[in-house]
CSV table of C-alpha atoms in Angstrom, one decimal:
chain,number,residue,atom,x,y,z
A,1,TRP,CA,0.0,0.0,0.0
A,2,ARG,CA,1.3,3.5,-0.9
A,3,GLU,CA,-0.2,6.8,-0.2
A,4,GLY,CA,0.9,10.3,-1.2
A,5,TYR,CA,1.3,12.4,1.9
A,6,ALA,CA,2.2,15.7,0.3
A,7,THR,CA,3.3,16.8,-3.1
A,8,ARG,CA,6.8,15.4,-2.7
A,9,SER,CA,6.4,12.7,0.0
A,10,GLN,CA,4.7,9.4,0.5
A,11,PHE,CA,4.1,6.5,3.0
A,12,SER,CA,4.0,2.9,2.1
A,13,LEU,CA,3.3,-0.4,4.0
A,14,ASP,CA,4.3,-3.9,2.9
A,15,LEU,CA,3.2,-7.3,4.0
A,16,GLY,CA,4.5,-10.5,2.5
A,17,PHE,CA,5.3,-14.2,2.8
A,18,ALA,CA,8.5,-16.0,1.8
A,19,ASP,CA,9.4,-19.7,1.5
A,20,PRO,CA,13.2,-19.9,1.8
A,21,ASP,CA,15.2,-22.9,0.6
A,22,GLY,CA,17.2,-25.1,2.9
A,23,VAL,CA,16.7,-27.8,5.4
A,24,GLY,CA,15.2,-26.6,8.7
A,25,ARG,CA,14.1,-23.3,7.2
A,26,ASP,CA,10.7,-22.1,8.2
A,27,ASN,CA,8.4,-19.9,6.2
A,28,VAL,CA,8.8,-16.2,6.9
A,29,VAL,CA,6.2,-13.5,7.3
A,30,PHE,CA,7.4,-10.0,6.9
A,31,MET,CA,6.0,-6.5,7.2
A,32,GLY,CA,7.4,-3.0,7.0
A,33,GLY,CA,6.8,0.6,6.4
A,34,THR,CA,8.6,3.4,4.5
A,35,TYR,CA,8.6,7.1,4.3
A,36,ALA,CA,9.9,8.6,1.0
A,37,TYR,CA,10.7,12.2,0.0
A,38,GLN,CA,11.3,13.3,-3.6
A,39,LEU,CA,14.7,15.0,-3.7
A,40,ALA,CA,14.7,15.8,-7.4
A,41,LYS,CA,12.6,15.3,-10.5
A,42,SER,CA,14.2,14.5,-13.9
A,43,SER,CA,15.1,17.5,-16.0
A,44,ALA,CA,17.0,18.3,-19.2
A,45,ASP,CA,20.2,18.5,-17.2
A,46,VAL,CA,19.7,15.3,-15.0
A,47,PRO,CA,17.3,12.8,-16.6
A,48,LEU,CA,16.8,10.9,-13.3
A,49,ASP,CA,14.4,11.1,-10.4
A,50,PHE,CA,15.8,10.8,-6.9
A,51,LEU,CA,13.7,9.6,-3.9
A,52,LEU,CA,15.1,9.6,-0.3
A,53,THR,CA,13.8,6.5,1.6
A,54,ALA,CA,13.7,5.6,5.3
A,55,GLY,CA,11.9,2.7,6.9
A,56,ALA,CA,11.6,-0.2,9.2
A,57,GLY,CA,10.9,-3.9,8.4
A,58,PHE,CA,10.3,-6.9,10.6
A,59,SER,CA,10.4,-10.6,9.7
A,60,PHE,CA,9.2,-13.6,11.7
A,61,GLY,CA,10.3,-17.2,11.0
A,62,ASN,CA,13.3,-19.2,12.3
A,63,ASN,CA,14.6,-15.9,13.7
A,64,THR,CA,13.0,-12.5,14.4
A,65,MET,CA,14.7,-9.7,12.4
A,66,LEU,CA,14.4,-5.9,12.4
A,67,SER,CA,15.9,-3.8,9.6
A,68,VAL,CA,16.1,0.0,9.6
A,69,PRO,CA,17.2,1.1,6.1
A,70,LEU,CA,18.1,4.6,4.7
A,71,GLY,CA,18.7,5.0,1.0
A,72,VAL,CA,18.0,6.7,-2.3
A,73,SER,CA,15.9,5.3,-5.1
A,74,ILE,CA,17.0,6.4,-8.6
A,75,GLY,CA,15.0,5.9,-11.8
A,76,HIS,CA,13.2,7.4,-14.7
A,77,ARG,CA,9.7,6.8,-16.2
A,78,PHE,CA,9.8,6.2,-20.0
A,79,PRO,CA,6.3,6.5,-21.7
A,80,LEU,CA,5.8,3.8,-24.3
A,81,ASP,CA,2.9,3.2,-26.8
A,82,GLY,CA,-0.6,4.1,-25.5
A,83,SER,CA,-0.9,3.7,-21.7
A,84,LEU,CA,2.3,1.6,-21.4
A,85,ALA,CA,5.3,3.0,-19.5
A,86,LEU,CA,8.5,1.5,-18.2
A,87,THR,CA,10.4,2.7,-15.1
A,88,PRO,CA,13.8,1.1,-14.5
A,89,TYR,CA,15.3,1.8,-11.1
A,90,VAL,CA,18.2,1.1,-8.7
A,91,HIS,CA,17.8,1.5,-4.9
A,92,PRO,CA,21.1,1.5,-2.9
A,93,ARG,CA,20.8,1.8,0.9
A,94,MET,CA,22.5,1.2,4.2
A,95,SER,CA,20.6,-0.6,7.0
A,96,LEU,CA,21.0,-1.3,10.7
A,97,ASP,CA,19.9,-4.9,11.1
A,98,PHE,CA,19.1,-6.7,14.3
A,99,CYS,CA,18.5,-10.5,14.7
A,100,GLY,CA,16.9,-12.2,17.7
A,101,GLY,CA,17.8,-15.9,17.8
A,102,CYS,CA,20.8,-15.7,15.4
A,103,LYS,CA,23.6,-17.4,17.4
A,104,GLY,CA,22.3,-15.1,20.2
A,105,ASP,CA,21.1,-11.6,19.6
A,106,GLU,CA,23.2,-9.8,17.0
A,107,SER,CA,23.3,-6.6,15.1
A,108,GLN,CA,25.2,-5.4,12.0
A,109,VAL,CA,25.3,-2.6,9.4
A,110,GLY,CA,24.3,-3.8,6.0
A,111,ILE,CA,24.8,-2.4,2.5
A,112,ASN,CA,22.0,-3.5,0.2
A,113,PHE,CA,20.5,-2.6,-3.2
A,114,ASP,CA,17.6,-3.4,-5.5
A,115,ILE,CA,17.6,-3.3,-9.2
A,116,GLY,CA,14.3,-3.6,-11.0
A,117,ALA,CA,11.6,-2.2,-13.3
A,118,ASN,CA,8.0,-1.2,-13.1
A,119,LEU,CA,5.9,-1.8,-16.3
A,120,GLU,CA,2.7,0.2,-16.3
A,121,LEU,CA,0.0,-1.6,-18.3
A,122,THR,CA,-2.6,1.1,-17.5
A,123,ARG,CA,-2.6,4.1,-15.1
A,124,VAL,CA,-3.9,1.7,-12.4
A,125,LEU,CA,-2.3,-1.6,-13.2
A,126,ALA,CA,1.4,-2.5,-13.4
A,127,VAL,CA,3.8,-5.4,-13.2
A,128,ARG,CA,6.9,-4.9,-11.1
A,129,GLY,CA,10.1,-7.1,-11.0
A,130,SER,CA,13.0,-6.6,-8.6
A,131,ALA,CA,16.2,-8.3,-7.6
A,132,TYR,CA,17.6,-7.7,-4.1
A,133,PHE,CA,21.4,-8.0,-3.4
A,134,GLY,CA,22.5,-7.9,0.2
A,135,GLY,CA,25.6,-10.1,0.2
A,136,ALA,CA,26.6,-12.5,3.0
A,137,ASP,CA,25.9,-11.3,6.5
A,138,ARG,CA,27.0,-12.2,10.1
A,139,PHE,CA,23.7,-13.9,10.6
A,140,GLY,CA,24.7,-16.8,8.4
A,141,ASP,CA,22.6,-16.0,5.3
A,142,ASP,CA,23.2,-14.9,1.8
A,143,ARG,CA,20.7,-12.0,1.6
A,144,ASN,CA,19.7,-12.1,-2.1
A,145,GLY,CA,16.3,-12.5,-3.7
A,146,ILE,CA,13.9,-11.8,-6.5
A,147,GLY,CA,10.3,-10.6,-6.5
A,148,ILE,CA,7.5,-10.2,-9.0
A,149,SER,CA,4.3,-8.4,-8.1
A,150,LEU,CA,1.1,-7.1,-9.6
A,151,VAL,CA,0.5,-3.5,-8.6
A,152,TRP,CA,-2.9,-1.9,-8.4
A,153,THR,CA,-3.1,1.9,-7.8
A,154,PRO,CA,-6.7,3.0,-7.3
A,155,PRO,CA,-7.7,5.9,-9.6
A,156,GLY,CA,-8.2,8.3,-6.6
A,157,LEU,CA,-4.5,8.2,-5.6
A,158,LYS,CA,-2.1,10.8,-7.0
A,159,ARG,CA,1.1,9.8,-8.7
């Protein structure tokens, strides 16, 4: 869920489910929230949009984890034929991560990034794909993943 808060800022909430590979790995439920502020819109001089992001995310499964990321999402919307549009993006960020039950309670600073694209089929329906790269961490996991989602934006919400 994403809601415009003001002309240049927005809130979003996420809820999901993951089924990690590996023996003894439980399913994971995760939820999080993000505040984003548009730092700059694309122009003739700089053809990219910059969005400052800050949030918090929780996951519950074999271990309980909390992540507090801060980053910048960089992308650009390219109109295609008719109502189609493609927005490729990259989202580098740093995070403060806490893990309860990971060889005791531990914390670490992480460097993560997403790379992906949003394909608008109409002004209210899109398909989004993303790859997440977090590298190996002290918690004993390789923190990489992929995601595909169907995005619905009700007509009443501003873009």
